[in-house]
mmCIF file of C-alpha atoms in Angstrom:
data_model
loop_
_atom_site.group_PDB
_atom_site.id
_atom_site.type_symbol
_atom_site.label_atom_id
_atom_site.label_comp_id
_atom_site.label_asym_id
_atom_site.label_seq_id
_atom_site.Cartn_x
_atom_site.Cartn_y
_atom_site.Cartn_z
ATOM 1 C CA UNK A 992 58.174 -64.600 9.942
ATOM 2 C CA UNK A 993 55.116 -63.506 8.405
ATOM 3 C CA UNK A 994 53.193 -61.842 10.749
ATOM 4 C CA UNK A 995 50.041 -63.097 12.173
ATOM 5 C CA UNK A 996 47.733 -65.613 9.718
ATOM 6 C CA UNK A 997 43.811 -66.002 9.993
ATOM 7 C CA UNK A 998 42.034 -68.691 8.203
ATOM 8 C CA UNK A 999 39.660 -67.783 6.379
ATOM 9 C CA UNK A 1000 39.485 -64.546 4.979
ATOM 10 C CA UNK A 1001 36.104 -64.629 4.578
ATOM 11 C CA UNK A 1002 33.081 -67.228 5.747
ATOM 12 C CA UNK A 1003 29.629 -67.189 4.594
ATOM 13 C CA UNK A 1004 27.186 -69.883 6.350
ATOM 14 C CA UNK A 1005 23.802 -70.347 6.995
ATOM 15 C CA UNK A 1006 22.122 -69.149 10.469
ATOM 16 C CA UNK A 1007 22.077 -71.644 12.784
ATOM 17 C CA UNK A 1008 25.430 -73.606 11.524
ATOM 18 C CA UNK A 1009 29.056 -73.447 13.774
ATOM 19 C CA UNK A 1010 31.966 -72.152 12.139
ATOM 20 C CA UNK A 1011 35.919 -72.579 13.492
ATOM 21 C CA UNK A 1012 38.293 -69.546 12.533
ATOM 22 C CA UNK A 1013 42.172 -70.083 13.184
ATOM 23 C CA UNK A 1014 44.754 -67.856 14.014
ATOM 24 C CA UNK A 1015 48.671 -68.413 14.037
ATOM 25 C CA UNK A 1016 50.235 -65.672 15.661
ATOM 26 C CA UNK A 1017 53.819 -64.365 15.382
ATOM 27 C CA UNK A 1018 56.096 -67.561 16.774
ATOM 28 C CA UNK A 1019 57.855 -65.250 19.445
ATOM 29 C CA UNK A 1020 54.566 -63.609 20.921
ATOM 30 C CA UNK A 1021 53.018 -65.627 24.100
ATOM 31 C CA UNK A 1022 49.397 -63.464 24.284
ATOM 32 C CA UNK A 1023 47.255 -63.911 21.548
ATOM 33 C CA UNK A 1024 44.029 -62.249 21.907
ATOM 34 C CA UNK A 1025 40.966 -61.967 19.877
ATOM 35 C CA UNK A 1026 38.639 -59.298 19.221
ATOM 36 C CA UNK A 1027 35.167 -58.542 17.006
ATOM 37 C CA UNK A 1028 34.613 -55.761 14.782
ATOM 38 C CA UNK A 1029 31.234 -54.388 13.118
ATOM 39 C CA UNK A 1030 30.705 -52.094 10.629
ATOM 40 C CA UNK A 1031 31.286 -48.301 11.859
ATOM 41 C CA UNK A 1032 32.855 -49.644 15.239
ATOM 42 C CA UNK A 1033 36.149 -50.350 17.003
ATOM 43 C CA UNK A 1034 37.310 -53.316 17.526
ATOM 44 C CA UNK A 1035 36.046 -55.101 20.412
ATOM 45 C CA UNK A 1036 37.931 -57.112 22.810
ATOM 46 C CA UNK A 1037 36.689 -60.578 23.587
ATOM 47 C CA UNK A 1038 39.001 -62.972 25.217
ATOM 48 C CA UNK A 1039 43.133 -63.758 25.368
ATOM 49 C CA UNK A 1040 45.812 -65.766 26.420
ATOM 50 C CA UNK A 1041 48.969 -65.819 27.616
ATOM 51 C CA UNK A 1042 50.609 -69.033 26.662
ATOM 52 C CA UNK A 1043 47.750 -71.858 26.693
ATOM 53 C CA UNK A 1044 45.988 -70.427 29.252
ATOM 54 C CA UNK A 1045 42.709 -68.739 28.932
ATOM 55 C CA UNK A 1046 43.190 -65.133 31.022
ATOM 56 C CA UNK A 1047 40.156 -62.990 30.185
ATOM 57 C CA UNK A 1048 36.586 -63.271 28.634
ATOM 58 C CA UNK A 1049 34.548 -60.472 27.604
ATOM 59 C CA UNK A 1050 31.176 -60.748 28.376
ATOM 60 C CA UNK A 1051 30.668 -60.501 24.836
ATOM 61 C CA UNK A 1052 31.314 -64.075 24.645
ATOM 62 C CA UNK A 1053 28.369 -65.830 25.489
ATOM 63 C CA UNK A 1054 27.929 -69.619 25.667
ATOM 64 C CA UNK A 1055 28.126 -69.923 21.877
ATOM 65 C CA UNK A 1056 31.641 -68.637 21.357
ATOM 66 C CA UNK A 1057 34.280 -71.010 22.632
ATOM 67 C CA UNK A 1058 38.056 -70.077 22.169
ATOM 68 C CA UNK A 1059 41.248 -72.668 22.348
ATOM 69 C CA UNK A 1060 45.035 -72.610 22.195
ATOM 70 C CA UNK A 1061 46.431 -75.790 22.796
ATOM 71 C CA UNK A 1062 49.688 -76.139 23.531
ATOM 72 C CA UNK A 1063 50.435 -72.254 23.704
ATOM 73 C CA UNK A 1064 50.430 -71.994 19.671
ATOM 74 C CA UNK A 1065 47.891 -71.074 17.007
ATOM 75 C CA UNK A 1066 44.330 -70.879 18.431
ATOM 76 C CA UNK A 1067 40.693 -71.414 17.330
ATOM 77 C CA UNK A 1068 37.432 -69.723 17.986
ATOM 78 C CA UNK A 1069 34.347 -71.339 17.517
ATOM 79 C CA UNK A 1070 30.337 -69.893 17.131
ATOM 80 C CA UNK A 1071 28.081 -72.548 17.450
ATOM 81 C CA UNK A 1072 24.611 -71.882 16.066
ATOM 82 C CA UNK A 1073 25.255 -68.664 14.482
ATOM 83 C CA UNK A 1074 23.241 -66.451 14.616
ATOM 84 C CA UNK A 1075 22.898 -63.420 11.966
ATOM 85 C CA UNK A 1076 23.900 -61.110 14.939
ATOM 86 C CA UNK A 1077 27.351 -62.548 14.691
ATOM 87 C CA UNK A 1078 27.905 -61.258 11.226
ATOM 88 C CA UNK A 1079 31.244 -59.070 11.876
ATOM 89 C CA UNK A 1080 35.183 -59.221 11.448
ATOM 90 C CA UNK A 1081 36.621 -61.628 13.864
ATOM 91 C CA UNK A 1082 40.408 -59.835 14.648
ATOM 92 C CA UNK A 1083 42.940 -61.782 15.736
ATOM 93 C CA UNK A 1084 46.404 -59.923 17.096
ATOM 94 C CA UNK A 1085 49.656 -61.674 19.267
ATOM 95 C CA UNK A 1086 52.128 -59.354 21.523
ATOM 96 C CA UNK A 1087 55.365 -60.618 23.535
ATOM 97 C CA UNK A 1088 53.311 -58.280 26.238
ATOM 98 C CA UNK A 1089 50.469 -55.794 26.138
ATOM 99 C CA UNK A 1090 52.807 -52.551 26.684
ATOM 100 C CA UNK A 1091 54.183 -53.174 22.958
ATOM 101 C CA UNK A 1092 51.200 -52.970 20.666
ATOM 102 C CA UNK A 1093 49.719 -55.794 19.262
ATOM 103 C CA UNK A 1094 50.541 -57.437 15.587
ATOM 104 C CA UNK A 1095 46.684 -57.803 14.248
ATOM 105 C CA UNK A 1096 46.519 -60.079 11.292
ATOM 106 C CA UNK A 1097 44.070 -59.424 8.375
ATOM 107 C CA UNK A 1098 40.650 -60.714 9.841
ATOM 108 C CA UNK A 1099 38.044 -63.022 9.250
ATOM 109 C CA UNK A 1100 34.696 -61.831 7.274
ATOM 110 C CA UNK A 1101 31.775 -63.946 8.604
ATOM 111 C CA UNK A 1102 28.450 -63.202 7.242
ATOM 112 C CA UNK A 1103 25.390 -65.316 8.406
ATOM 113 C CA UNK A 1104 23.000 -65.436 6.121
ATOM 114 C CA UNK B 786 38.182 -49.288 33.845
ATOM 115 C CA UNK B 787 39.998 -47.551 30.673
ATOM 116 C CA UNK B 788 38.036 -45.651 27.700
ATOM 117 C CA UNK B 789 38.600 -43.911 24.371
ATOM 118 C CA UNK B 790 37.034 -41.446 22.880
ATOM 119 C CA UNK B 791 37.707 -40.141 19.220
ATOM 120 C CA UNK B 792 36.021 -36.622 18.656
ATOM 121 C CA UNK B 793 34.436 -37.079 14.855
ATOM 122 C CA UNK B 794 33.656 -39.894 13.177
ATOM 123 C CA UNK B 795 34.643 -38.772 10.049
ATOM 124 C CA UNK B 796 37.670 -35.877 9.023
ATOM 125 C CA UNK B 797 37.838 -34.801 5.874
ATOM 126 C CA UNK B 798 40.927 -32.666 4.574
ATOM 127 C CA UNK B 799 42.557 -31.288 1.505
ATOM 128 C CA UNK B 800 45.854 -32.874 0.330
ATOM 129 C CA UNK B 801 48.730 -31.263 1.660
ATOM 130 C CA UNK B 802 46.426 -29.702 4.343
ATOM 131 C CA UNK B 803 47.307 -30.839 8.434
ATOM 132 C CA UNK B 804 45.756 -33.326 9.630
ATOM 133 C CA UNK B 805 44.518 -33.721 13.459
ATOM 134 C CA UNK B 806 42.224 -36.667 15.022
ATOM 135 C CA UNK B 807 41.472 -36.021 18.462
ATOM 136 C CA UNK B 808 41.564 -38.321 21.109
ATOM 137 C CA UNK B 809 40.763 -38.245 24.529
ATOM 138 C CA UNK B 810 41.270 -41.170 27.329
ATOM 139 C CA UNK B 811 40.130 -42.402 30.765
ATOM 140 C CA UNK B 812 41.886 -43.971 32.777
ATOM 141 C CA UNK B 813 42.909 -44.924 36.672
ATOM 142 C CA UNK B 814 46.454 -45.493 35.996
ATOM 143 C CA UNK B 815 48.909 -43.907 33.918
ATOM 144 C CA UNK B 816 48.171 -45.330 30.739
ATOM 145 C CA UNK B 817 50.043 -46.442 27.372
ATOM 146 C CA UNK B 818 48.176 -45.296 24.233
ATOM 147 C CA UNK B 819 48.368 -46.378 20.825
ATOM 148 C CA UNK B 820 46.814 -44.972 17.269
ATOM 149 C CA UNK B 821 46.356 -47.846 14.427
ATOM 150 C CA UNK B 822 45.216 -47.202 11.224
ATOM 151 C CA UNK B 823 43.091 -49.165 8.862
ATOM 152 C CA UNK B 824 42.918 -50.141 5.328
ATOM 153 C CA UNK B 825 39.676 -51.781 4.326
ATOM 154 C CA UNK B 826 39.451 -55.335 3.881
ATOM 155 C CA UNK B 827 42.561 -55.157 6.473
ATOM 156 C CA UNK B 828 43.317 -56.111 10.360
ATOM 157 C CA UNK B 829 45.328 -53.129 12.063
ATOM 158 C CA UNK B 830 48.456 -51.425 11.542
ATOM 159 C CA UNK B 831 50.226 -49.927 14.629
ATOM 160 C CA UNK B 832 51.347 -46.157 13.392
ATOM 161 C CA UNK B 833 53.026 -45.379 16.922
ATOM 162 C CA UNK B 834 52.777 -45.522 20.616
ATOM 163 C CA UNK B 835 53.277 -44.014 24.423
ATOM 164 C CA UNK B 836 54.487 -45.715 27.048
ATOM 165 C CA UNK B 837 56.981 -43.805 29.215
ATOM 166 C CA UNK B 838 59.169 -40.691 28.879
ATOM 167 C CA UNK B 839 58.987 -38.518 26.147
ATOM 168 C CA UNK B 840 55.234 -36.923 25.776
ATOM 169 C CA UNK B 841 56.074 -36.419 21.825
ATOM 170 C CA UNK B 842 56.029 -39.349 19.694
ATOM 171 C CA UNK B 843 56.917 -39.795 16.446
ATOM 172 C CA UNK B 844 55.143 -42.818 14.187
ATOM 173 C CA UNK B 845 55.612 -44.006 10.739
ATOM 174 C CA UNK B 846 54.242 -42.484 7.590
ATOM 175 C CA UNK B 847 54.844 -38.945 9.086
ATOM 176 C CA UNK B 848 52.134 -38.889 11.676
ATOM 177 C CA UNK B 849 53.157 -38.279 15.281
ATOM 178 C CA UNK B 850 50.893 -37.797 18.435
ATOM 179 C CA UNK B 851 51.598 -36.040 22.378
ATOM 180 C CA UNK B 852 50.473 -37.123 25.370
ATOM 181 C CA UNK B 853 48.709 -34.703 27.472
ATOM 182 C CA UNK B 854 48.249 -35.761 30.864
ATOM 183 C CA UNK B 855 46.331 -32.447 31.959
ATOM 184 C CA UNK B 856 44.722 -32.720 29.174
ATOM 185 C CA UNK B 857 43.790 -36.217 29.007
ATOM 186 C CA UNK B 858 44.702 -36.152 25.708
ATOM 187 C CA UNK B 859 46.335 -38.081 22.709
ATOM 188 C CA UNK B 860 46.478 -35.967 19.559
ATOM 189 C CA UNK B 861 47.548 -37.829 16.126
ATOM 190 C CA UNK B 862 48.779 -35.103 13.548
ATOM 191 C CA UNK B 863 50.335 -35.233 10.064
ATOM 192 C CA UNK B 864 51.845 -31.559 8.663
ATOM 193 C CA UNK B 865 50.410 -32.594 4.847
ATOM 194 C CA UNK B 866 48.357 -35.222 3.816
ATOM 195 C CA UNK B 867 48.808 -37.686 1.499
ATOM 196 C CA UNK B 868 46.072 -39.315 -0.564
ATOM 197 C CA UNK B 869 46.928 -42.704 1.204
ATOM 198 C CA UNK B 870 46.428 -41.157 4.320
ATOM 199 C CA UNK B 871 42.423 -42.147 3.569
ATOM 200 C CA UNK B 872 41.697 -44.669 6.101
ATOM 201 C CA UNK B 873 40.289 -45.463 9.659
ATOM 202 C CA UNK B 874 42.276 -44.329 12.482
ATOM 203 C CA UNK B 875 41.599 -46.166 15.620
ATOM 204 C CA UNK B 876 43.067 -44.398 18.847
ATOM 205 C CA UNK B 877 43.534 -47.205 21.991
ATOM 206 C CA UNK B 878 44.321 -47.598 25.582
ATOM 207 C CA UNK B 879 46.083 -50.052 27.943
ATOM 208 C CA UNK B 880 46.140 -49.924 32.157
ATOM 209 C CA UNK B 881 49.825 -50.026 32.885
ATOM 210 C CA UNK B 882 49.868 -51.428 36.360
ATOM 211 C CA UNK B 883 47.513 -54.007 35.275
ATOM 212 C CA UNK B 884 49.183 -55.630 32.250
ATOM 213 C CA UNK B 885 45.608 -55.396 30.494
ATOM 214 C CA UNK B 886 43.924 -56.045 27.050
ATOM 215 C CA UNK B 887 44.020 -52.746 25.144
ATOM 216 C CA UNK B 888 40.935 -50.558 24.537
ATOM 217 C CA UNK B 889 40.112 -49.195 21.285
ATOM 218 C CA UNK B 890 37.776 -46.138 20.498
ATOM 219 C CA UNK B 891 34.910 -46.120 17.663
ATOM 220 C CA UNK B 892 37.490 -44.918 15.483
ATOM 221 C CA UNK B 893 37.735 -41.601 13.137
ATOM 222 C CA UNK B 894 37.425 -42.122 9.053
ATOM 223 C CA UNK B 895 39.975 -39.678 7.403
ATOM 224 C CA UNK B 896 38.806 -38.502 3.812
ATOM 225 C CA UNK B 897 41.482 -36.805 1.718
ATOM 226 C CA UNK B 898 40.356 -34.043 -0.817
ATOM 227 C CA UNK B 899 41.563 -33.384 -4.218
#
């Protein structure tokens, strides 16, 4: 096992474009959750699952963020019409439960230019 | 609803010297707490944990951390620094009873002096 994978490392795009980050999480580990970090801050929590099922959005997430997991297994978020606002590290982590600690894999960079 | 918060954004100390970030929580159930650490350009590493039982826990890379419920507290110290001790320690909380996303503070950048 290699832990939990993000793809990309980093994304640069062009305000006003969507981008799609992926996250495989660690094969065991049935909550996958997502979170946003800026410069200078703590991570931020803004949705996860258990399974397939979406349990929790942050308010963070507004209209232009979508999140999937289909079929319980990686997952995708989605920004549509970025703005340069969403410029952060988008964290991905997995747990078999939340009383264990999460596995975080190694982020994605997005900067919207 | 749960909150961190890490007393100094930045902690500088001199190798071999102790090192202590502070933490203190809120919460309306017994909590678990966590400290992670950061490397830059890298997601987060779990050093150690509370759940239940023993107030005293013991993490990797030497660091260790006590629960203080009077307190409200959550402590991560080292005896000596390392020079790869330099990173961003994040200190985090979960609601027990409520099976619930974990909370992380603003997070404390350790410098290590020469």
């Amino acid at each position: 096992d290699t832990g939990v994978s993000q793809d990309p490392r980093h994304k640069i795009t062009k305000r006003g474009q969507n981008v799609t980050f992926r996250c495989d999480p660690i094969s065991e580990h049935n909550r996958l959750y997502w979170y946003r970090q800026t410069l200078g801050q703590g991570p931020e929590f803004l949705t996860y699952f258990q399974n397939e099922a979406q349990l929790e959005k942050s308010r963070l997430l507004s209209d232009r963020f979508s999140a999937e997991r289909p079929k319980g297994s990686f997952s995708t978020l989605e920004i549509q019409r970025t703005e340069q606002g969403d410029s952060a590290m988008y964290l991905c982590a997995s747990s078999p439960n939340s009383r264990g600690g999460y596995t975080f894999g190694s982020g994605t960079r997005l900067t919207v230019v | 609803a749960q909150s961190v918060t890490q007393l100094g954004s930045h902690v500088s100390v001199s190798e071999g010297a102790l090192v202590l970030l502070r933490c203190n929580y809120s919460s309306s159930v017994p909590p678990y707490l966590f400290w992670y650490v950061q490397y830059p350009n890298q997601g987060l590493q779990l050093l150690l944990k509370y759940t239940t039982g023993a107030t005293l826990v013991k993490g990797i890379n030497g660091f260790e951390a006590e629960f203080k419920k009077s307190e409200t507290s959550f402590h991560l110290t080292k005896p000596s620094a390392h020079m790869s001790d330099a990173a961003e320690y994040f200190c985090a909380v979960s609601e027990v009873d409520r099976d619930d996303k974990i909370i992380f503070g603003k997070g404390t950048r350790l410098h290590i002096l020469p």
